[in-house]
Amino acid sequence: MSALTGRRVLVTGARGTFGRHLCAALTAAGARVVGLDLHADEDAEVPVLGCDLTDQAAVPPAVAAAVDRLGGLDLLVNNAGVGGPAPAELPPDEVVRRQLEVNLLAAWRTTAAALPALEASRGRVVFVASRMAVLPLPLAAAYGVSKRALVAYADALRHEVGTHVGVSVVYPSMVASPIHDSTERAGLSLNGVSRAEPVEGVVAAILRAATARRAPRDVATTRRGRVELALARHAPALADRLVRRTVAGRIAAGDLDGAALAAGMVRRHRPTDR
């Protein structure tokens, strides 16, 4: 019998790339799953309730409806997320605001609404963060900031409720999904900067966090990810140098010449004509 058999699970961002694969894997392992997403699909094999997670008033009743449907809650996976280019040197705009709302505040709202049910079951919360939470990249400040803030929230939550609710953070790298579409359109592909990994590895890491005897604090999705997490935490100056060298190489190769949002970096990295 699977460790997930009969477990009652709520997954946010259930219709996205990670969400769909995760819901299928949880169901195959015997869990009972309900999803939350902006667009509902209540007739699917895994029912998805519609909810705008950026709407403070909408989240508590949606979570309550999911918990009622499941008859309780053993596991919450905060998976919903959005991306997009956002240079740190430019003032924050709607792209930045939305990433903070979805990547950080939506998870905060959902977790707060779910905590009474999770405490009652001595359940767990798993946050899907990003390697960029600890190893940030330029030109994607909003994503890195929102995911680092998500980790800080998870750390604070663990101190407050960790005696009764397990709290884990999973750190994927780049996975091919529509979350990167706006970055690609802006000419800021992550190719050559972040190594792609399969979605199945991310799902497996989430399941490991959910089924471990004790909730692990931080979970990398690959061996390389474990090295990068350790490097970022224990040798941050070296990690910074490696990122700068990689980005400088892309600029020297002309990879960012057509990206308007990278114009400042390109100008600063190119020697002034004499």
PDB file of C-alpha atoms in Angstrom:
ATOM      1  CA  MET A   1       0.000   0.000   0.000  1.00  0.00           C
ATOM      2  CA  SER A   2       1.305   3.457  -0.925  1.00  0.00           C
ATOM      3  CA  ALA A   3       2.081   5.990   1.797  1.00  0.00           C
ATOM      4  CA  LEU A   4      -0.342   8.279  -0.030  1.00  0.00           C
ATOM      5  CA  THR A   5      -3.283   5.873  -0.070  1.00  0.00           C
ATOM      6  CA  GLY A   6      -6.322   7.669   1.273  1.00  0.00           C
ATOM      7  CA  ARG A   7      -4.461  10.928   1.894  1.00  0.00           C
ATOM      8  CA  ARG A   8      -6.584  14.017   1.265  1.00  0.00           C
ATOM      9  CA  VAL A   9      -4.672  16.483  -0.897  1.00  0.00           C
ATOM     10  CA  LEU A  10      -5.253  20.020  -2.177  1.00  0.00           C
ATOM     11  CA  VAL A  11      -3.094  21.247  -5.078  1.00  0.00           C
ATOM     12  CA  THR A  12      -3.035  24.865  -6.274  1.00  0.00           C
ATOM     13  CA  GLY A  13      -2.282  25.645  -9.909  1.00  0.00           C
ATOM     14  CA  ALA A  14      -3.791  22.241 -10.665  1.00  0.00           C
ATOM     15  CA  ARG A  15      -4.261  22.854 -14.397  1.00  0.00           C
ATOM     16  CA  GLY A  16      -0.685  23.973 -15.035  1.00  0.00           C
ATOM     17  CA  THR A  17       2.253  21.842 -16.158  1.00  0.00           C
ATOM     18  CA  PHE A  18       3.358  20.741 -12.686  1.00  0.00           C
ATOM     19  CA  GLY A  19      -0.196  20.633 -11.391  1.00  0.00           C
ATOM     20  CA  ARG A  20      -1.556  18.232 -13.990  1.00  0.00           C
ATOM     21  CA  HIS A  21       1.344  15.797 -13.621  1.00  0.00           C
ATOM     22  CA  LEU A  22       1.247  16.064  -9.839  1.00  0.00           C
ATOM     23  CA  CYS A  23      -2.499  15.431  -9.587  1.00  0.00           C
ATOM     24  CA  ALA A  24      -2.153  12.392 -11.831  1.00  0.00           C
ATOM     25  CA  ALA A  25       0.754  11.001  -9.782  1.00  0.00           C
ATOM     26  CA  LEU A  26      -1.039  11.574  -6.475  1.00  0.00           C
ATOM     27  CA  THR A  27      -4.192   9.906  -7.760  1.00  0.00           C
ATOM     28  CA  ALA A  28      -2.204   6.946  -9.103  1.00  0.00           C
ATOM     29  CA  ALA A  29      -0.631   6.586  -5.639  1.00  0.00           C
ATOM     30  CA  GLY A  30      -4.062   6.303  -4.051  1.00  0.00           C
ATOM     31  CA  ALA A  31      -4.547   9.849  -2.767  1.00  0.00           C
ATOM     32  CA  ARG A  32      -7.827  11.734  -2.994  1.00  0.00           C
ATOM     33  CA  VAL A  33      -7.105  15.026  -4.726  1.00  0.00           C
ATOM     34  CA  VAL A  34      -8.909  18.302  -5.340  1.00  0.00           C
ATOM     35  CA  GLY A  35      -7.314  21.149  -7.265  1.00  0.00           C
ATOM     36  CA  LEU A  36      -7.625  24.922  -7.203  1.00  0.00           C
ATOM     37  CA  ASP A  37      -7.024  26.932 -10.348  1.00  0.00           C
ATOM     38  CA  LEU A  38      -8.209  30.134 -11.969  1.00  0.00           C
ATOM     39  CA  HIS A  39     -10.428  28.087 -14.303  1.00  0.00           C
ATOM     40  CA  ALA A  40     -12.592  25.317 -12.883  1.00  0.00           C
ATOM     41  CA  ASP A  41     -12.922  21.777 -14.244  1.00  0.00           C
ATOM     42  CA  GLU A  42     -15.092  20.002 -11.680  1.00  0.00           C
ATOM     43  CA  ASP A  43     -15.952  17.095 -13.964  1.00  0.00           C
ATOM     44  CA  ALA A  44     -12.356  15.994 -14.506  1.00  0.00           C
ATOM     45  CA  GLU A  45     -10.908  12.861 -12.891  1.00  0.00           C
ATOM     46  CA  VAL A  46      -9.315  15.237 -10.380  1.00  0.00           C
ATOM     47  CA  PRO A  47     -11.932  17.936  -9.765  1.00  0.00           C
ATOM     48  CA  VAL A  48     -10.576  21.467 -10.006  1.00  0.00           C
ATOM     49  CA  LEU A  49     -12.440  24.274  -8.246  1.00  0.00           C
ATOM     50  CA  GLY A  50     -12.213  27.731  -9.774  1.00  0.00           C
ATOM     51  CA  CYS A  51     -10.557  30.390  -7.618  1.00  0.00           C
ATOM     52  CA  ASP A  52      -8.575  33.558  -8.219  1.00  0.00           C
ATOM     53  CA  LEU A  53      -5.854  33.063  -5.617  1.00  0.00           C
ATOM     54  CA  THR A  54      -5.012  36.768  -5.765  1.00  0.00           C
ATOM     55  CA  ASP A  55      -8.491  37.593  -4.408  1.00  0.00           C
ATOM     56  CA  GLN A  56      -8.330  37.712  -0.630  1.00  0.00           C
ATOM     57  CA  ALA A  57     -12.080  37.181  -0.237  1.00  0.00           C
ATOM     58  CA  ALA A  58     -12.253  34.257  -2.683  1.00  0.00           C
ATOM     59  CA  VAL A  59      -9.589  32.000  -1.178  1.00  0.00           C
ATOM     60  CA  PRO A  60     -11.081  30.973   2.221  1.00  0.00           C
ATOM     61  CA  PRO A  61     -14.428  29.751   0.791  1.00  0.00           C
ATOM     62  CA  ALA A  62     -12.658  27.917  -2.051  1.00  0.00           C
ATOM     63  CA  VAL A  63     -10.332  26.152   0.387  1.00  0.00           C
ATOM     64  CA  ALA A  64     -13.272  25.362   2.660  1.00  0.00           C
ATOM     65  CA  ALA A  65     -15.178  23.863  -0.279  1.00  0.00           C
ATOM     66  CA  ALA A  66     -12.183  21.685  -1.185  1.00  0.00           C
ATOM     67  CA  VAL A  67     -11.709  20.522   2.402  1.00  0.00           C
ATOM     68  CA  ASP A  68     -15.408  19.762   2.702  1.00  0.00           C
ATOM     69  CA  ARG A  69     -15.299  17.769  -0.521  1.00  0.00           C
ATOM     70  CA  LEU A  70     -12.314  15.776   0.724  1.00  0.00           C
ATOM     71  CA  GLY A  71     -13.651  15.360   4.260  1.00  0.00           C
ATOM     72  CA  GLY A  72     -10.539  16.908   5.754  1.00  0.00           C
ATOM     73  CA  LEU A  73      -7.019  17.718   4.580  1.00  0.00           C
ATOM     74  CA  ASP A  74      -3.695  15.920   4.975  1.00  0.00           C
ATOM     75  CA  LEU A  75      -1.523  17.693   2.411  1.00  0.00           C
ATOM     76  CA  LEU A  76      -1.484  21.099   0.754  1.00  0.00           C
ATOM     77  CA  VAL A  77       0.806  21.620  -2.236  1.00  0.00           C
ATOM     78  CA  ASN A  78       1.274  25.310  -3.035  1.00  0.00           C
ATOM     79  CA  ASN A  79       2.181  24.898  -6.684  1.00  0.00           C
ATOM     80  CA  ALA A  80       0.544  27.899  -8.410  1.00  0.00           C
ATOM     81  CA  GLY A  81       3.066  30.286  -9.944  1.00  0.00           C
ATOM     82  CA  VAL A  82       3.723  32.735 -12.762  1.00  0.00           C
ATOM     83  CA  GLY A  83       6.894  34.086 -14.326  1.00  0.00           C
ATOM     84  CA  GLY A  84       8.042  36.840 -16.625  1.00  0.00           C
ATOM     85  CA  PRO A  85      10.992  39.157 -17.262  1.00  0.00           C
ATOM     86  CA  ALA A  86      11.572  41.988 -14.786  1.00  0.00           C
ATOM     87  CA  PRO A  87      14.974  43.710 -14.662  1.00  0.00           C
ATOM     88  CA  ALA A  88      15.879  44.913 -11.174  1.00  0.00           C
ATOM     89  CA  GLU A  89      17.127  48.231 -12.547  1.00  0.00           C
ATOM     90  CA  LEU A  90      13.664  49.181 -13.856  1.00  0.00           C
ATOM     91  CA  PRO A  91      10.739  50.304 -11.667  1.00  0.00           C
ATOM     92  CA  PRO A  92       8.255  47.585 -10.686  1.00  0.00           C
ATOM     93  CA  ASP A  93       5.256  47.236 -12.987  1.00  0.00           C
ATOM     94  CA  GLU A  94       2.190  45.019 -13.327  1.00  0.00           C
ATOM     95  CA  VAL A  95       4.369  42.014 -14.230  1.00  0.00           C
ATOM     96  CA  VAL A  96       6.214  42.402 -10.942  1.00  0.00           C
ATOM     97  CA  ARG A  97       3.040  42.915  -8.927  1.00  0.00           C
ATOM     98  CA  ARG A  98       1.390  39.825 -10.375  1.00  0.00           C
ATOM     99  CA  GLN A  99       4.383  37.604  -9.638  1.00  0.00           C
ATOM    100  CA  LEU A 100       4.449  38.768  -6.033  1.00  0.00           C
ATOM    101  CA  GLU A 101       0.697  38.237  -5.755  1.00  0.00           C
ATOM    102  CA  VAL A 102       0.649  34.735  -7.252  1.00  0.00           C
ATOM    103  CA  ASN A 103       4.015  33.344  -6.179  1.00  0.00           C
ATOM    104  CA  LEU A 104       3.988  34.657  -2.615  1.00  0.00           C
ATOM    105  CA  LEU A 105       0.698  36.092  -1.381  1.00  0.00           C
ATOM    106  CA  ALA A 106      -1.540  33.474  -2.994  1.00  0.00           C
ATOM    107  CA  ALA A 107       0.411  30.713  -1.247  1.00  0.00           C
ATOM    108  CA  TRP A 108       0.217  32.656   2.027  1.00  0.00           C
ATOM    109  CA  ARG A 109      -3.568  33.094   1.704  1.00  0.00           C
ATOM    110  CA  THR A 110      -4.162  29.465   0.766  1.00  0.00           C
ATOM    111  CA  THR A 111      -1.979  28.147   3.569  1.00  0.00           C
ATOM    112  CA  ALA A 112      -3.649  30.358   6.169  1.00  0.00           C
ATOM    113  CA  ALA A 113      -7.070  29.139   5.058  1.00  0.00           C
ATOM    114  CA  ALA A 114      -5.984  25.490   5.107  1.00  0.00           C
ATOM    115  CA  LEU A 115      -4.089  25.464   8.418  1.00  0.00           C
ATOM    116  CA  PRO A 116      -6.986  24.563  10.740  1.00  0.00           C
ATOM    117  CA  ALA A 117      -7.693  21.417   8.723  1.00  0.00           C
ATOM    118  CA  LEU A 118      -3.989  20.580   8.415  1.00  0.00           C
ATOM    119  CA  GLU A 119      -3.423  21.025  12.142  1.00  0.00           C
ATOM    120  CA  ALA A 120      -6.366  18.766  12.896  1.00  0.00           C
ATOM    121  CA  SER A 121      -4.844  15.984  10.768  1.00  0.00           C
ATOM    122  CA  ARG A 122      -1.191  16.702  11.675  1.00  0.00           C
ATOM    123  CA  GLY A 123      -0.718  17.204   7.954  1.00  0.00           C
ATOM    124  CA  ARG A 124       1.881  18.832   5.715  1.00  0.00           C
ATOM    125  CA  VAL A 125       2.429  21.808   3.466  1.00  0.00           C
ATOM    126  CA  VAL A 126       4.758  21.623   0.464  1.00  0.00           C
ATOM    127  CA  PHE A 127       5.792  24.839  -1.265  1.00  0.00           C
ATOM    128  CA  VAL A 128       7.059  24.655  -4.846  1.00  0.00           C
ATOM    129  CA  ALA A 129       9.696  27.374  -4.969  1.00  0.00           C
ATOM    130  CA  SER A 130      12.531  27.596  -7.508  1.00  0.00           C
ATOM    131  CA  ARG A 131      16.292  27.271  -7.650  1.00  0.00           C
ATOM    132  CA  MET A 132      16.185  31.016  -8.307  1.00  0.00           C
ATOM    133  CA  ALA A 133      15.068  31.514  -4.714  1.00  0.00           C
ATOM    134  CA  VAL A 134      18.667  30.832  -3.664  1.00  0.00           C
ATOM    135  CA  LEU A 135      20.570  31.285  -6.930  1.00  0.00           C
ATOM    136  CA  PRO A 136      19.004  34.367  -8.570  1.00  0.00           C
ATOM    137  CA  LEU A 137      19.521  35.319 -12.191  1.00  0.00           C
ATOM    138  CA  PRO A 138      19.525  38.826 -13.687  1.00  0.00           C
ATOM    139  CA  LEU A 139      16.565  40.204 -15.650  1.00  0.00           C
ATOM    140  CA  ALA A 140      14.120  38.056 -13.658  1.00  0.00           C
ATOM    141  CA  ALA A 141      14.116  39.988 -10.390  1.00  0.00           C
ATOM    142  CA  ALA A 142      10.403  39.603  -9.652  1.00  0.00           C
ATOM    143  CA  TYR A 143      10.519  35.828  -9.954  1.00  0.00           C
ATOM    144  CA  GLY A 144      13.619  35.460  -7.804  1.00  0.00           C
ATOM    145  CA  VAL A 145      12.348  37.930  -5.200  1.00  0.00           C
ATOM    146  CA  SER A 146       8.895  36.326  -4.993  1.00  0.00           C
ATOM    147  CA  LYS A 147      10.296  32.814  -4.680  1.00  0.00           C
ATOM    148  CA  ARG A 148      12.896  33.856  -2.098  1.00  0.00           C
ATOM    149  CA  ALA A 149      10.107  35.544  -0.145  1.00  0.00           C
ATOM    150  CA  LEU A 150       8.075  32.332  -0.425  1.00  0.00           C
ATOM    151  CA  VAL A 151      10.950  30.431   1.200  1.00  0.00           C
ATOM    152  CA  ALA A 152      11.142  33.053   3.959  1.00  0.00           C
ATOM    153  CA  TYR A 153       7.410  32.612   4.549  1.00  0.00           C
ATOM    154  CA  ALA A 154       7.838  28.834   4.721  1.00  0.00           C
ATOM    155  CA  ASP A 155      10.643  29.281   7.268  1.00  0.00           C
ATOM    156  CA  ALA A 156       8.486  31.540   9.451  1.00  0.00           C
ATOM    157  CA  LEU A 157       5.530  29.169   9.148  1.00  0.00           C
ATOM    158  CA  ARG A 158       7.693  26.224  10.190  1.00  0.00           C
ATOM    159  CA  HIS A 159       8.657  28.024  13.401  1.00  0.00           C
ATOM    160  CA  GLU A 160       5.026  28.789  14.173  1.00  0.00           C
ATOM    161  CA  VAL A 161       3.248  25.528  13.270  1.00  0.00           C
ATOM    162  CA  GLY A 162       6.044  22.998  12.801  1.00  0.00           C
ATOM    163  CA  THR A 163       5.134  21.133  15.997  1.00  0.00           C
ATOM    164  CA  HIS A 164       1.853  20.109  14.371  1.00  0.00           C
ATOM    165  CA  VAL A 165       2.210  20.649  10.594  1.00  0.00           C
ATOM    166  CA  GLY A 166       5.184  19.618   8.473  1.00  0.00           C
ATOM    167  CA  VAL A 167       6.562  22.343   6.188  1.00  0.00           C
ATOM    168  CA  SER A 168       8.776  21.553   3.167  1.00  0.00           C
ATOM    169  CA  VAL A 169      10.108  23.540   0.206  1.00  0.00           C
ATOM    170  CA  VAL A 170      10.935  21.992  -3.172  1.00  0.00           C
ATOM    171  CA  TYR A 171      13.383  23.764  -5.506  1.00  0.00           C
ATOM    172  CA  PRO A 172      12.943  22.929  -9.223  1.00  0.00           C
ATOM    173  CA  SER A 173      15.192  24.345 -11.903  1.00  0.00           C
ATOM    174  CA  MET A 174      13.942  25.144 -15.396  1.00  0.00           C
ATOM    175  CA  VAL A 175      11.182  22.880 -16.720  1.00  0.00           C
ATOM    176  CA  ALA A 176       9.724  23.363 -20.192  1.00  0.00           C
ATOM    177  CA  SER A 177       6.330  24.973 -19.619  1.00  0.00           C
ATOM    178  CA  PRO A 178       4.278  28.027 -20.623  1.00  0.00           C
ATOM    179  CA  ILE A 179       5.614  29.910 -17.579  1.00  0.00           C
ATOM    180  CA  HIS A 180       8.668  30.766 -19.693  1.00  0.00           C
ATOM    181  CA  ASP A 181       6.733  32.002 -22.743  1.00  0.00           C
ATOM    182  CA  SER A 182       6.812  35.715 -21.883  1.00  0.00           C
ATOM    183  CA  THR A 183      10.526  35.507 -21.102  1.00  0.00           C
ATOM    184  CA  GLU A 184      11.192  33.825 -24.442  1.00  0.00           C
ATOM    185  CA  ARG A 185       9.145  36.486 -26.275  1.00  0.00           C
ATOM    186  CA  ALA A 186      11.270  39.176 -24.627  1.00  0.00           C
ATOM    187  CA  GLY A 187      14.427  37.552 -26.043  1.00  0.00           C
ATOM    188  CA  LEU A 188      15.594  36.429 -22.609  1.00  0.00           C
ATOM    189  CA  SER A 189      15.738  32.658 -22.973  1.00  0.00           C
ATOM    190  CA  LEU A 190      17.205  30.762 -20.008  1.00  0.00           C
ATOM    191  CA  ASN A 191      19.037  28.408 -22.372  1.00  0.00           C
ATOM    192  CA  GLY A 192      22.702  28.388 -21.482  1.00  0.00           C
ATOM    193  CA  VAL A 193      22.000  29.810 -18.024  1.00  0.00           C
ATOM    194  CA  SER A 194      19.727  27.224 -16.398  1.00  0.00           C
ATOM    195  CA  ARG A 195      19.740  23.518 -17.231  1.00  0.00           C
ATOM    196  CA  ALA A 196      16.357  22.015 -18.109  1.00  0.00           C
ATOM    197  CA  GLU A 197      15.017  19.106 -16.099  1.00  0.00           C
ATOM    198  CA  PRO A 198      12.002  16.821 -16.629  1.00  0.00           C
ATOM    199  CA  VAL A 199       8.704  17.565 -14.910  1.00  0.00           C
ATOM    200  CA  GLU A 200       8.633  13.997 -13.625  1.00  0.00           C
ATOM    201  CA  GLY A 201      11.639  14.759 -11.420  1.00  0.00           C
ATOM    202  CA  VAL A 202       9.854  17.707  -9.856  1.00  0.00           C
ATOM    203  CA  VAL A 203       6.761  15.615  -9.167  1.00  0.00           C
ATOM    204  CA  ALA A 204       8.915  12.866  -7.626  1.00  0.00           C
ATOM    205  CA  ALA A 205      10.574  15.415  -5.323  1.00  0.00           C
ATOM    206  CA  ILE A 206       7.183  16.719  -4.171  1.00  0.00           C
ATOM    207  CA  LEU A 207       6.036  13.169  -3.440  1.00  0.00           C
ATOM    208  CA  ARG A 208       9.249  12.510  -1.477  1.00  0.00           C
ATOM    209  CA  ALA A 209       8.579  15.586   0.624  1.00  0.00           C
ATOM    210  CA  ALA A 210       4.986  14.490   1.194  1.00  0.00           C
ATOM    211  CA  THR A 211       5.791  10.924   2.227  1.00  0.00           C
ATOM    212  CA  ALA A 212       9.069  11.205   4.155  1.00  0.00           C
ATOM    213  CA  ARG A 213       8.834  10.029   7.768  1.00  0.00           C
ATOM    214  CA  ARG A 214       9.661  13.560   8.864  1.00  0.00           C
ATOM    215  CA  ALA A 215       8.909  16.546   6.674  1.00  0.00           C
ATOM    216  CA  PRO A 216      12.218  17.570   5.059  1.00  0.00           C
ATOM    217  CA  ARG A 217      13.080  21.263   5.207  1.00  0.00           C
ATOM    218  CA  ASP A 218      14.482  21.689   1.681  1.00  0.00           C
ATOM    219  CA  VAL A 219      14.224  19.282  -1.245  1.00  0.00           C
ATOM    220  CA  ALA A 220      16.259  19.577  -4.444  1.00  0.00           C
ATOM    221  CA  THR A 221      14.918  17.916  -7.562  1.00  0.00           C
ATOM    222  CA  THR A 222      18.268  16.742  -9.020  1.00  0.00           C
ATOM    223  CA  ARG A 223      21.833  16.031  -7.897  1.00  0.00           C
ATOM    224  CA  ARG A 224      22.921  19.212  -9.636  1.00  0.00           C
ATOM    225  CA  GLY A 225      20.206  21.019  -7.726  1.00  0.00           C
ATOM    226  CA  ARG A 226      21.604  19.784  -4.411  1.00  0.00           C
ATOM    227  CA  VAL A 227      25.034  21.093  -5.375  1.00  0.00           C
ATOM    228  CA  GLU A 228      23.596  24.468  -6.428  1.00  0.00           C
ATOM    229  CA  LEU A 229      21.607  24.809  -3.205  1.00  0.00           C
ATOM    230  CA  ALA A 230      24.698  24.025  -1.132  1.00  0.00           C
ATOM    231  CA  LEU A 231      26.840  26.409  -3.182  1.00  0.00           C
ATOM    232  CA  ALA A 232      24.334  29.251  -2.869  1.00  0.00           C
ATOM    233  CA  ARG A 233      24.002  28.769   0.876  1.00  0.00           C
ATOM    234  CA  HIS A 234      27.602  28.115   1.859  1.00  0.00           C
ATOM    235  CA  ALA A 235      29.591  29.974  -0.802  1.00  0.00           C
ATOM    236  CA  PRO A 236      27.333  32.779  -2.062  1.00  0.00           C
ATOM    237  CA  ALA A 237      30.192  34.924  -3.370  1.00  0.00           C
ATOM    238  CA  LEU A 238      31.406  32.026  -5.525  1.00  0.00           C
ATOM    239  CA  ALA A 239      27.858  31.407  -6.741  1.00  0.00           C
ATOM    240  CA  ASP A 240      27.583  35.082  -7.718  1.00  0.00           C
ATOM    241  CA  ARG A 241      30.815  34.887  -9.699  1.00  0.00           C
ATOM    242  CA  LEU A 242      29.636  31.814 -11.574  1.00  0.00           C
ATOM    243  CA  VAL A 243      26.355  33.507 -12.521  1.00  0.00           C
ATOM    244  CA  ARG A 244      28.136  36.700 -13.608  1.00  0.00           C
ATOM    245  CA  ARG A 245      30.603  34.731 -15.730  1.00  0.00           C
ATOM    246  CA  THR A 246      27.809  32.783 -17.420  1.00  0.00           C
ATOM    247  CA  VAL A 247      25.797  35.935 -18.164  1.00  0.00           C
ATOM    248  CA  ALA A 248      28.878  37.791 -19.393  1.00  0.00           C
ATOM    249  CA  GLY A 249      29.526  34.926 -21.805  1.00  0.00           C
ATOM    250  CA  ARG A 250      26.006  35.166 -23.214  1.00  0.00           C
ATOM    251  CA  ILE A 251      26.357  38.921 -23.669  1.00  0.00           C
ATOM    252  CA  ALA A 252      29.740  38.540 -25.370  1.00  0.00           C
ATOM    253  CA  ALA A 253      28.187  35.991 -27.739  1.00  0.00           C
ATOM    254  CA  GLY A 254      25.453  38.492 -28.650  1.00  0.00           C
ATOM    255  CA  ASP A 255      22.638  36.331 -27.240  1.00  0.00           C
ATOM    256  CA  LEU A 256      20.934  39.330 -25.618  1.00  0.00           C
ATOM    257  CA  ASP A 257      21.487  41.927 -28.343  1.00  0.00           C
ATOM    258  CA  GLY A 258      17.857  41.825 -29.438  1.00  0.00           C
ATOM    259  CA  ALA A 259      16.362  42.004 -25.954  1.00  0.00           C
ATOM    260  CA  ALA A 260      15.238  45.513 -25.079  1.00  0.00           C
ATOM    261  CA  LEU A 261      14.999  44.687 -21.374  1.00  0.00           C
ATOM    262  CA  ALA A 262      18.665  43.639 -21.379  1.00  0.00           C
ATOM    263  CA  ALA A 263      19.910  46.848 -23.032  1.00  0.00           C
ATOM    264  CA  GLY A 264      21.327  48.226 -19.794  1.00  0.00           C
ATOM    265  CA  MET A 265      23.323  45.090 -19.052  1.00  0.00           C
ATOM    266  CA  VAL A 266      24.584  44.846 -22.615  1.00  0.00           C
ATOM    267  CA  ARG A 267      25.731  48.489 -22.535  1.00  0.00           C
ATOM    268  CA  ARG A 268      27.549  48.043 -19.236  1.00  0.00           C
ATOM    269  CA  HIS A 269      29.308  44.862 -20.339  1.00  0.00           C
ATOM    270  CA  ARG A 270      30.498  46.240 -23.685  1.00  0.00           C
ATOM    271  CA  PRO A 271      33.651  48.403 -23.735  1.00  0.00           C
ATOM    272  CA  THR A 272      33.032  52.023 -24.655  1.00  0.00           C
ATOM    273  CA  ASP A 273      34.082  52.838 -28.206  1.00  0.00           C
ATOM    274  CA  ARG A 274      37.122  55.090 -28.269  1.00  0.00           C
TER     275      ARG A 274
END
